[in-house]
Coordinates of C-alpha atoms in Angstrom, one line a residue:
Chain A
X1 CA -33.8 67.4 37.0
X2 CA -36.4 70.1 37.0
X3 CA -40.1 69.6 37.4
X4 CA -42.1 72.0 35.3
X5 CA -39.1 74.5 35.0
X6 CA -38.7 74.5 38.8
X7 CA -35.7 73.0 40.4
X8 CA -36.4 69.8 42.3
X9 CA -34.2 71.1 44.9
X10 CA -36.3 74.2 45.5
X11 CA -37.8 74.6 48.9
X12 CA -41.5 75.3 49.7
X13 CA -43.3 78.4 48.9
X14 CA -42.2 81.5 50.9
X15 CA -45.5 81.4 53.0
X16 CA -45.4 77.8 54.0
X17 CA -41.5 78.0 54.5
X18 CA -42.0 80.9 57.0
X19 CA -44.7 78.9 58.8
X20 CA -42.5 75.8 58.9
X21 CA -39.5 77.8 60.1
X22 CA -41.5 78.9 63.2
X23 CA -43.3 75.7 63.8
X24 CA -40.7 73.0 63.1
X25 CA -38.2 74.1 65.8
X26 CA -41.0 74.2 68.3
X27 CA -42.2 70.7 67.5
X28 CA -38.6 69.4 67.5
X29 CA -38.2 71.1 70.9
X30 CA -41.3 69.4 72.3
X31 CA -40.5 65.9 70.8
X32 CA -36.9 65.8 71.8
X33 CA -37.4 67.1 75.4
X34 CA -40.3 64.7 76.0
X35 CA -38.8 61.8 74.3
X36 CA -35.3 62.5 76.0
X37 CA -36.8 62.6 79.5
X38 CA -38.8 59.5 78.7
X39 CA -35.7 57.5 77.6
X40 CA -33.6 58.9 80.4
X41 CA -36.2 58.1 83.0
X42 CA -36.8 54.6 81.7
X43 CA -33.0 53.9 81.8
X44 CA -32.8 55.1 85.3
X45 CA -35.8 53.0 86.4
X46 CA -34.6 49.9 84.7
X47 CA -31.1 50.3 86.3
X48 CA -32.7 50.8 89.8
X49 CA -35.0 47.9 89.0
X50 CA -32.1 45.6 88.1
X51 CA -29.4 46.7 90.5
X52 CA -31.3 48.2 93.4
X53 CA -33.0 46.4 96.3
X54 CA -36.6 45.6 95.8
X55 CA -37.9 47.3 99.0
X56 CA -35.7 50.5 98.7
X57 CA -35.4 51.1 95.1
X58 CA -38.3 49.6 93.3
X59 CA -40.7 52.2 94.7
X60 CA -38.6 55.1 93.2
X61 CA -38.3 53.1 89.8
X62 CA -42.0 52.9 89.7
X63 CA -42.4 56.6 90.7
X64 CA -39.9 57.7 87.9
X65 CA -41.7 55.5 85.3
X66 CA -45.1 56.9 86.4
X67 CA -43.9 60.4 85.7
X68 CA -42.0 59.8 82.5
X69 CA -43.0 56.5 80.8
X70 CA -45.7 56.4 78.2
X71 CA -49.3 56.5 79.1
X72 CA -51.7 56.9 76.1
X73 CA -51.2 60.7 76.2
X74 CA -47.4 60.5 75.9
X75 CA -47.7 57.9 73.1
X76 CA -50.0 60.2 71.3
X77 CA -47.9 63.3 71.9
X78 CA -44.6 61.6 70.8
X79 CA -46.2 59.8 67.8
X80 CA -47.8 63.0 66.6
X81 CA -44.7 65.2 67.0
X82 CA -42.6 62.6 65.2
X83 CA -45.1 62.5 62.3
X84 CA -45.2 66.3 62.3
X85 CA -41.4 66.5 62.1
X86 CA -41.3 64.0 59.1
X87 CA -44.2 65.9 57.5
X88 CA -42.4 69.2 58.1
X89 CA -39.3 67.8 56.2
X90 CA -41.5 66.2 53.6
X91 CA -43.2 69.5 52.7
X92 CA -40.7 72.1 53.8
X93 CA -37.6 70.4 52.3
X94 CA -39.1 68.5 49.4
X95 CA -35.7 67.4 48.0
X96 CA -35.2 65.4 51.2
X97 CA -38.7 64.1 51.5
X98 CA -38.2 61.1 53.7
X99 CA -38.7 57.9 51.8
X100 CA -41.0 55.1 52.8
X101 CA -38.2 53.1 54.5
X102 CA -37.1 56.2 56.4
X103 CA -40.7 56.9 57.7
X104 CA -41.0 53.1 58.7
X105 CA -37.5 53.0 60.2
X106 CA -38.1 56.0 62.3
X107 CA -41.7 55.4 63.4
X108 CA -41.8 51.6 63.8
X109 CA -39.0 51.5 66.5
X110 CA -40.5 54.5 68.1
X111 CA -43.9 53.1 68.5
X112 CA -42.6 49.5 69.3
X113 CA -40.3 51.1 72.0
X114 CA -43.1 53.1 73.5
X115 CA -45.4 49.9 73.7
X116 CA -42.5 47.9 75.4
X117 CA -42.0 50.6 77.9
X118 CA -45.6 50.8 78.6
X119 CA -45.6 47.1 79.2
X120 CA -42.6 47.3 81.4
X121 CA -44.4 49.9 83.5
X122 CA -47.3 47.6 84.1
X123 CA -45.1 44.6 84.9
X124 CA -43.0 46.7 87.4
X125 CA -46.2 47.9 89.1
X126 CA -47.3 44.4 89.5
X127 CA -43.8 43.3 90.7
X128 CA -43.8 40.3 88.4
X129 CA -41.5 38.5 85.9
X130 CA -38.2 40.0 86.7
X131 CA -35.9 38.8 83.8
X132 CA -38.6 39.3 81.2
X133 CA -39.5 42.6 82.7
X134 CA -35.9 43.9 82.6
X135 CA -35.5 42.7 79.0
X136 CA -38.7 44.3 78.0
X137 CA -37.5 47.6 79.5
X138 CA -34.1 47.5 78.0
X139 CA -35.4 46.7 74.5
X140 CA -37.9 49.5 74.8
X141 CA -35.2 52.0 75.7
X142 CA -33.0 50.7 72.8
X143 CA -35.8 51.0 70.3
X144 CA -36.6 54.6 71.3
X145 CA -32.9 55.5 71.1
X146 CA -32.6 53.9 67.7
X147 CA -35.5 56.0 66.4
X148 CA -34.0 59.2 67.8
X149 CA -30.6 58.3 66.2
X150 CA -32.2 57.9 62.9
X151 CA -34.1 61.2 63.2
X152 CA -31.0 63.0 64.4
X153 CA -28.9 61.6 61.6
X154 CA -31.5 62.3 59.0
X155 CA -31.7 65.9 60.2
X156 CA -27.9 66.1 59.7
X157 CA -28.5 65.9 56.0
X158 CA -30.4 69.1 55.9
X159 CA -27.1 71.1 56.5
X160 CA -25.4 69.2 53.6
X161 CA -27.3 70.2 50.5
X162 CA -24.4 69.2 48.3
X163 CA -25.0 65.5 49.2
X164 CA -28.8 65.5 48.1
X165 CA -28.3 64.7 44.4
X166 CA -26.0 61.8 45.4
X167 CA -28.2 60.3 48.1
X168 CA -29.8 57.6 46.0
X169 CA -26.5 55.9 44.8
X170 CA -25.0 56.2 48.3
X171 CA -27.6 55.7 51.0
X172 CA -24.8 55.3 53.6
X173 CA -24.4 59.1 53.6
X174 CA -27.2 59.1 56.1
X175 CA -24.5 58.4 58.7
X176 CA -22.6 61.5 59.3
X177 CA -20.4 62.9 62.1
X178 CA -22.6 65.9 62.5
X179 CA -25.7 63.8 62.8
X180 CA -24.0 61.4 65.3
X181 CA -22.8 64.5 67.3
X182 CA -26.3 65.8 67.3
X183 CA -27.6 62.5 68.7
X184 CA -25.0 62.4 71.5
X185 CA -25.9 66.0 72.4
X186 CA -29.6 64.8 72.6
X187 CA -28.6 61.9 74.7
X188 CA -26.5 64.0 77.2
X189 CA -29.2 66.7 77.5
X190 CA -32.0 64.0 77.9
X191 CA -30.3 62.1 80.8
X192 CA -29.3 65.4 82.4
X193 CA -32.9 66.6 82.2
X194 CA -34.1 63.2 83.6
X195 CA -31.9 63.8 86.7
X196 CA -33.8 67.0 87.3
X197 CA -37.1 65.1 87.1
X198 CA -35.9 62.7 89.7
X199 CA -34.9 65.6 91.9
X200 CA -38.5 66.8 91.5
X201 CA -39.8 63.4 92.6
X202 CA -37.6 63.6 95.7
X203 CA -38.9 67.0 96.6
X204 CA -42.5 65.8 96.3
X205 CA -41.8 63.0 98.8
X206 CA -43.3 63.8 102.2
X207 CA -40.5 62.1 104.3
X208 CA -37.2 63.9 104.2
X209 CA -35.4 60.6 104.7
X210 CA -37.0 59.3 101.4
X211 CA -35.9 62.5 99.6
X212 CA -32.3 62.1 100.1
X213 CA -31.7 59.2 97.6
X214 CA -33.6 60.6 94.7
X215 CA -31.9 64.0 95.2
X216 CA -28.6 62.4 95.1
X217 CA -29.2 60.1 92.3
X218 CA -31.0 62.8 90.2
X219 CA -28.5 65.5 91.0
X220 CA -25.5 63.3 90.4
X221 CA -27.0 62.0 87.1
X222 CA -27.9 65.5 85.9
X223 CA -24.5 66.9 86.7
X224 CA -22.6 64.1 85.2
X225 CA -24.4 64.4 81.9
X226 CA -24.4 68.2 82.0
X227 CA -20.5 68.1 82.4
X228 CA -20.4 65.7 79.5
X229 CA -22.4 67.9 77.2
X230 CA -20.0 70.8 76.3
X231 CA -17.4 68.5 74.6
X232 CA -20.1 66.8 72.6
X233 CA -21.6 70.2 71.6
X234 CA -18.1 71.4 70.5
X235 CA -17.5 68.2 68.6
X236 CA -20.9 68.8 66.8
X237 CA -19.9 72.4 65.9
X238 CA -16.5 71.2 64.8
X239 CA -18.2 68.8 62.4
X240 CA -20.7 71.2 61.0
X241 CA -20.1 72.1 57.4
X242 CA -18.5 75.6 57.0
X243 CA -21.6 76.9 55.0
X244 CA -23.8 76.1 58.2
X245 CA -21.8 78.3 60.5
X246 CA -22.4 82.0 61.2
X247 CA -22.0 84.5 63.9
X248 CA -25.5 83.7 65.1
X249 CA -24.7 80.0 65.5
X250 CA -21.5 80.7 67.6
X251 CA -23.5 83.2 69.8
X252 CA -26.3 80.7 70.4
X253 CA -23.7 78.1 71.3
X254 CA -22.1 80.5 73.7
X255 CA -25.4 81.3 75.3
X256 CA -26.2 77.7 75.6
X257 CA -22.9 77.0 77.3
X258 CA -23.5 79.8 79.8
X259 CA -26.9 78.5 80.5
X260 CA -25.4 75.0 81.0
X261 CA -23.0 76.5 83.5
X262 CA -25.9 78.2 85.5
X263 CA -27.7 74.8 85.4
X264 CA -24.6 72.9 86.7
X265 CA -24.2 75.4 89.5
X266 CA -27.9 75.0 90.3
X267 CA -27.5 71.2 90.3
X268 CA -24.4 71.4 92.5
X269 CA -26.5 73.6 94.9
X270 CA -29.3 71.0 94.9
X271 CA -26.8 68.4 95.8
X272 CA -25.1 70.4 98.5
X273 CA -28.0 72.4 100.1
X274 CA -30.8 69.9 100.4
X275 CA -33.2 72.0 102.2
X276 CA -34.1 74.4 99.4
X277 CA -36.5 73.3 96.7
X278 CA -34.9 73.8 93.4
X279 CA -36.4 71.2 91.0
X280 CA -38.8 73.3 89.2
X281 CA -36.5 76.2 88.2
X282 CA -33.9 73.6 87.1
X283 CA -36.4 71.8 84.9
X284 CA -37.5 75.3 83.4
X285 CA -33.7 75.9 82.6
X286 CA -33.5 72.6 80.9
X287 CA -36.4 73.3 78.7
X288 CA -34.7 76.5 77.8
X289 CA -31.6 74.7 77.0
X290 CA -33.4 72.2 74.8
X291 CA -35.0 75.2 73.1
X292 CA -31.5 76.8 72.5
X293 CA -30.1 73.5 71.3
X294 CA -32.9 73.2 68.6
X295 CA -32.3 76.9 67.7
X296 CA -28.6 76.2 67.1
X297 CA -29.6 73.5 64.7
X298 CA -32.2 75.7 63.1
X299 CA -29.8 78.6 62.5
X300 CA -27.3 76.2 61.0
X301 CA -29.9 74.8 58.7
X302 CA -30.9 78.2 57.6
X303 CA -27.4 79.1 56.9
X304 CA -26.7 76.1 54.8
X305 CA -29.8 76.2 52.7
X306 CA -29.8 79.6 51.1
X307 CA -30.5 80.1 47.4
X308 CA -26.8 80.2 46.4
X309 CA -26.0 76.8 48.0
X310 CA -29.1 75.0 46.7
X311 CA -28.4 76.4 43.1
X312 CA -26.6 74.1 40.9
X313 CA -27.7 70.9 42.5
X314 CA -29.8 70.0 39.5
X315 CA -26.6 70.2 37.4
X316 CA -24.6 67.8 39.6
X317 CA -25.9 64.6 37.8
X318 CA -27.0 66.1 34.5
X319 CA -24.7 67.1 31.7
X320 CA -24.8 69.0 28.5
X321 CA -21.7 67.7 26.7
X322 CA -20.5 69.9 24.0
X323 CA -21.0 66.9 21.5
X324 CA -24.8 67.2 22.1
X325 CA -24.8 70.6 20.5
X326 CA -25.3 69.4 16.9
X327 CA -24.4 71.9 14.2
X328 CA -27.1 73.1 11.8
X329 CA -27.1 71.2 8.6
X330 CA -25.0 72.7 5.8
X331 CA -22.8 75.1 8.1
X332 CA -19.1 75.2 7.3
X333 CA -17.0 74.1 10.3
X334 CA -15.5 77.6 10.7
X335 CA -19.0 79.0 10.8
X336 CA -20.1 76.4 13.5
X337 CA -17.0 77.3 15.6
X338 CA -17.8 81.0 15.0
X339 CA -21.3 80.5 16.2
X340 CA -20.1 79.0 19.4
X341 CA -17.7 81.9 20.1
X342 CA -20.4 84.4 19.2
X343 CA -22.8 82.9 21.7
X344 CA -20.2 82.6 24.4
X345 CA -18.6 86.1 24.1
X346 CA -20.2 88.5 21.6
X347 CA -23.8 87.8 22.4
X348 CA -23.2 89.4 25.8
X349 CA -23.5 92.8 24.1
X350 CA -24.7 92.1 20.6
X351 CA -27.7 90.9 18.8
X352 CA -28.3 90.9 15.0
X353 CA -31.6 92.6 15.0
X354 CA -31.7 94.9 17.9
X355 CA -29.4 97.4 19.9
X356 CA -28.2 95.9 23.2
X357 CA -24.9 97.3 24.6
X358 CA -23.5 97.6 21.2
X359 CA -25.3 98.3 17.8
X360 CA -27.5 95.8 15.9
X361 CA -25.1 93.6 13.9
X362 CA -27.4 93.6 10.9
X363 CA -26.7 97.3 10.6
X364 CA -23.0 97.3 10.8
X365 CA -21.6 93.9 9.6
X366 CA -22.9 94.4 5.9
X367 CA -20.3 97.3 5.6
X368 CA -17.6 94.7 5.8
X369 CA -19.0 92.3 3.2
X370 CA -16.4 93.6 0.6
X371 CA -13.5 93.5 3.1
X372 CA -13.7 90.7 5.5
X373 CA -10.1 91.4 6.6
X374 CA -11.2 94.8 8.0
X375 CA -13.9 93.0 10.0
X376 CA -11.2 90.7 11.5
X377 CA -9.0 93.7 12.2
X378 CA -11.9 95.4 14.0
X379 CA -12.6 92.4 16.1
X380 CA -8.9 92.0 16.9
X381 CA -8.5 95.7 17.9
X382 CA -11.8 97.4 18.3
X383 CA -12.0 101.2 17.5
X384 CA -14.7 103.5 18.8
X385 CA -16.7 104.7 15.7
X386 CA -20.2 105.8 16.9
X387 CA -20.3 108.2 19.9
X388 CA -23.7 106.8 20.7
X389 CA -22.3 103.5 21.9
X390 CA -19.6 102.7 24.5
X391 CA -16.2 101.6 23.3
X392 CA -16.0 97.9 22.5
X393 CA -13.3 96.1 24.7
X394 CA -10.4 94.2 23.2
X395 CA -11.4 90.5 23.6
X396 CA -9.2 87.6 24.6
X397 CA -9.9 85.8 21.3
X398 CA -7.4 83.6 19.5
X399 CA -6.6 84.2 15.8
X400 CA -8.6 81.1 14.8
X401 CA -11.6 82.3 16.9
X402 CA -11.4 85.7 15.2
X403 CA -11.4 84.1 11.8
X404 CA -14.3 81.9 12.8
X405 CA -16.5 84.5 14.3
X406 CA -15.9 86.8 11.4
X407 CA -17.1 83.9 9.1
X408 CA -20.2 83.4 11.2
X409 CA -21.1 87.2 11.3
X410 CA -20.8 87.5 7.5
X411 CA -22.9 84.3 7.0
X412 CA -25.6 85.3 9.5
X413 CA -25.9 89.1 9.1
X414 CA -28.6 90.5 6.9
X415 CA -27.3 91.2 3.3
Chain B
X1 CA -14.4 72.1 110.2
X2 CA -17.2 74.4 108.9
X3 CA -14.6 76.5 107.1
X4 CA -13.3 73.3 105.4
X5 CA -16.7 72.4 104.1
X6 CA -17.3 76.0 102.9
X7 CA -14.0 75.9 101.1
X8 CA -14.8 72.6 99.5
X9 CA -18.1 73.9 98.2
X10 CA -16.4 76.9 96.8
X11 CA -13.7 74.8 95.1
X12 CA -16.4 72.6 93.6
X13 CA -18.2 75.6 92.2
X14 CA -15.1 77.0 91.0
X15 CA -14.3 73.7 89.2
X16 CA -17.7 73.8 87.5
X17 CA -17.2 77.4 86.3
X18 CA -13.7 76.5 85.1
X19 CA -15.0 73.5 83.1
X20 CA -17.7 75.6 81.3
X21 CA -15.3 78.5 81.0
X22 CA -12.8 76.1 79.2
X23 CA -15.6 75.0 76.9
X24 CA -16.3 78.7 76.0
X25 CA -12.7 79.3 75.4
X26 CA -12.5 76.3 73.0
X27 CA -15.6 77.6 71.4
X28 CA -14.1 81.0 70.9
X29 CA -10.9 79.4 69.4
X30 CA -13.1 77.2 67.1
X31 CA -15.0 80.3 65.9
X32 CA -11.8 82.3 65.4
X33 CA -10.2 79.4 63.5
X34 CA -13.2 79.1 61.2
X35 CA -13.3 82.9 60.7
X36 CA -9.7 82.8 59.4
X37 CA -10.7 80.5 56.6
X38 CA -14.2 82.0 55.9
X39 CA -16.4 80.7 53.2
X40 CA -17.1 84.3 51.9
X41 CA -13.9 86.3 52.3
X42 CA -14.2 90.1 52.1
X43 CA -12.8 91.2 48.8
X44 CA -10.8 94.3 48.0
X45 CA -13.4 95.4 45.6
X46 CA -17.0 94.5 46.3
X47 CA -17.7 92.7 42.9
X48 CA -21.4 91.8 42.5
X49 CA -22.0 88.6 40.6
X50 CA -25.7 89.4 41.1
X51 CA -25.3 92.3 38.7
X52 CA -23.0 90.8 36.1
X53 CA -24.1 87.1 36.1
X54 CA -27.7 87.4 37.1
X55 CA -29.1 90.8 35.8
X56 CA -26.8 91.2 32.8
X57 CA -26.7 87.5 32.2
X58 CA -22.9 87.5 31.3
X59 CA -21.7 84.0 30.7
X60 CA -19.2 82.7 33.3
X61 CA -16.6 82.3 30.4
X62 CA -17.0 85.9 29.4
X63 CA -14.7 86.9 32.3
X64 CA -13.3 83.6 33.3
X65 CA -12.1 83.0 29.8
X66 CA -10.0 79.9 30.4
X67 CA -12.5 77.7 32.2
X68 CA -13.0 75.6 29.1
X69 CA -9.5 75.5 27.9
X70 CA -7.2 75.4 30.9
X71 CA -6.9 73.8 34.3
X72 CA -7.7 77.2 35.8
X73 CA -10.8 79.2 35.1
X74 CA -8.7 82.4 35.6
X75 CA -9.5 85.6 37.3
X76 CA -10.0 88.2 34.7
X77 CA -7.2 90.8 34.1
X78 CA -8.3 94.5 35.0
X79 CA -8.3 95.2 31.4
X80 CA -11.3 93.0 30.9
X81 CA -13.2 95.0 33.5
X82 CA -12.1 98.3 32.2
X83 CA -13.1 97.4 28.6
X84 CA -16.7 97.9 29.8
X85 CA -16.2 100.2 32.9
X86 CA -14.2 102.7 30.9
X87 CA -17.6 104.0 29.9
X88 CA -20.2 102.0 32.0
X89 CA -21.1 102.9 35.6
X90 CA -17.9 105.0 35.9
X91 CA -19.2 106.9 38.9
X92 CA -19.9 103.9 41.1
X93 CA -17.5 103.9 44.1
X94 CA -16.4 100.3 43.6
X95 CA -15.7 101.0 39.9
X96 CA -13.7 104.1 41.0
X97 CA -11.6 101.9 43.2
X98 CA -11.1 99.6 40.2
X99 CA -10.0 102.5 38.1
X100 CA -7.6 103.7 40.8
X101 CA -6.0 100.3 40.7
X102 CA -5.5 100.5 36.9
X103 CA -4.2 104.1 37.1
X104 CA -1.7 103.1 39.9
X105 CA -0.9 100.0 37.9
X106 CA -1.5 98.1 41.1
X107 CA -3.0 94.6 41.0
X108 CA -6.2 93.9 42.9
X109 CA -5.4 91.2 45.5
X110 CA -8.6 89.1 45.3
X111 CA -9.1 86.7 48.2
X112 CA -9.2 83.2 47.0
X113 CA -12.6 81.6 47.7
X114 CA -12.1 77.9 46.4
X115 CA -8.8 76.4 47.4
X116 CA -7.8 72.7 46.8
X117 CA -4.8 71.2 48.5
X118 CA -1.6 71.0 46.4
X119 CA -1.7 67.3 45.9
X120 CA -5.0 67.6 44.0
X121 CA -4.7 68.1 40.3
X122 CA -8.0 69.6 39.2
X123 CA -8.7 70.8 35.8
X124 CA -11.7 73.0 35.0
X125 CA -11.2 72.1 31.2
X126 CA -12.1 68.5 31.7
X127 CA -15.1 69.2 33.9
X128 CA -16.5 71.9 31.6
X129 CA -16.0 69.8 28.6
X130 CA -17.8 66.8 30.3
X131 CA -20.8 69.1 30.5
X132 CA -20.6 69.8 34.3
X133 CA -22.2 73.1 34.7
X134 CA -20.2 75.7 36.8
X135 CA -23.0 75.8 39.4
X136 CA -22.6 72.1 40.2
X137 CA -19.4 72.9 42.1
X138 CA -19.8 76.6 42.7
X139 CA -23.5 76.9 43.5
X140 CA -25.7 79.7 42.2
X141 CA -22.9 82.3 42.0
X142 CA -25.3 84.6 40.1
X143 CA -27.3 85.0 43.3
X144 CA -24.2 85.8 45.5
X145 CA -23.7 89.4 46.6
X146 CA -20.3 88.3 47.8
X147 CA -18.8 85.1 46.2
X148 CA -18.7 82.2 48.8
X149 CA -17.9 78.6 48.8
X150 CA -21.0 76.5 49.1
X151 CA -19.5 73.0 48.4
X152 CA -17.2 71.2 50.8
X153 CA -14.6 70.3 48.0
X154 CA -13.6 67.2 49.9
X155 CA -12.3 64.0 48.3
X156 CA -15.5 62.1 49.4
X157 CA -17.7 64.6 47.8
X158 CA -15.7 64.5 44.6
X159 CA -15.4 60.7 44.4
X160 CA -19.2 60.3 45.1
X161 CA -20.0 62.5 42.1
X162 CA -17.4 60.8 39.9
X163 CA -19.0 57.4 40.8
X164 CA -22.4 58.7 40.1
X165 CA -21.5 60.2 36.7
X166 CA -19.3 57.2 35.7
X167 CA -16.2 59.3 35.7
X168 CA -12.7 57.7 36.5
X169 CA -12.1 57.1 40.2
X170 CA -8.5 55.9 39.7
X171 CA -6.1 57.7 42.3
X172 CA -4.0 59.0 39.5
X173 CA -7.0 60.7 38.0
X174 CA -6.7 63.5 40.6
X175 CA -3.3 62.8 42.5
X176 CA -0.1 62.9 40.5

């Protein structure tokens, strides 16, 4: 499974890999943060629309949607970042180049979901068609979440290089606990960050009376999902393959937990002391948390994909059975066996024509032509003869192998 | 009344700190637990496969002599190392360490990198003779400064490969 002598499991060239390593996490951060806030905001808006009272809650639902739901700019940003992520994998990790169905399966639900949410936003503004409107919003959210699930699960494969050669026969490998955990982490972070956006909306309201509900709703939502996040993060770390873990991953995870704790304290403050404006610093902290989350993922990927772990993937499905090595015509069986032993053991130090660690065999073997037994005795128990060479070790050869290799040496060496 | 409110707020904050503190504690335990079963344990002698397998191109079976004829690949006896290192690179600190073990007649306690559960009957011989390259299960050992485990060695992984290669998947193949 090599293409032009190069492993099909080789990654990109060093230059474009370095570039990708810096750009991909940034794009992932932008995509997931924006998409997450959009999905969370849309969920909050639909919930308010369905369960709230029209006069009291619909206004807030419309305000949330106005801030988070897709206008043409958001659609373009999310579509572009999704395409960039898939392209990044396509070129940076060629062995895992997303297949046609994966491209379609990720992008189609994303774009369909964005379109439905856009339609929902318009229907809500007009205040029309309630059952249809709610279904439209719910379907949009579901589609966006499906697309994120596929993307998260697909990225889970990047930390499991041992599964790459076996992907084709078993496509179900796409579903993994570590990918699922990554998706749950994303959902928790998204809904928590949405809470912060709702707090911001409340703070921007002129009337203090109107600010109370969004602040409570947003603060409560953000705090709840922030509290749900640590167990999910730990579940994800628990499920990461051992080769993906390192001190850096643990440190980044600890930093993320500390940051999450600061965020939770800030959110509690926003719920308790309503007079202070806190939404913007909280949103900035959320962005930093998204960045840390993407970095943990990135570090795990870097750990799992070093040269040593990618090595040998070509060999998983290919074989070179011993029966394929056909003996040269006319060779006696003992000589054939001797050749195999020579190539496995002796060739490490010896060649026939040139000096390597030991002397050229063409120069020494002919001395034993008259006395093959002496050659076998030497192979059995080597003795240092020439001070110009290091002493030959006693090798773990069976009597049959010594017999065979002696026969091969006498046959092959120059007369 | 005011004092009660203040106390409640303090308690709420403490509960939050406690929750995240607990998460940090679990994280530390998880990290410690994984550290005890490292993928690349520190070895008593810093043996570089990069020199022997990569630069010198020694075949795996040169040192792991039993890989193609026994269930275990075998860690080479010190005599195998000393066969060359009696005269090669004798001044290197790690080679001196090696010689010290030989002179004291004290075995080197290598830390095991690949370990399968007792109920798994794995034979190197069958796999090597079926043409599976060592690197399929051990990764590019020649590129490792310190040997590490790069494959999960889980049942799912073994079975997937067995299926893909048409090898037997009967339980008794690996469990006896």
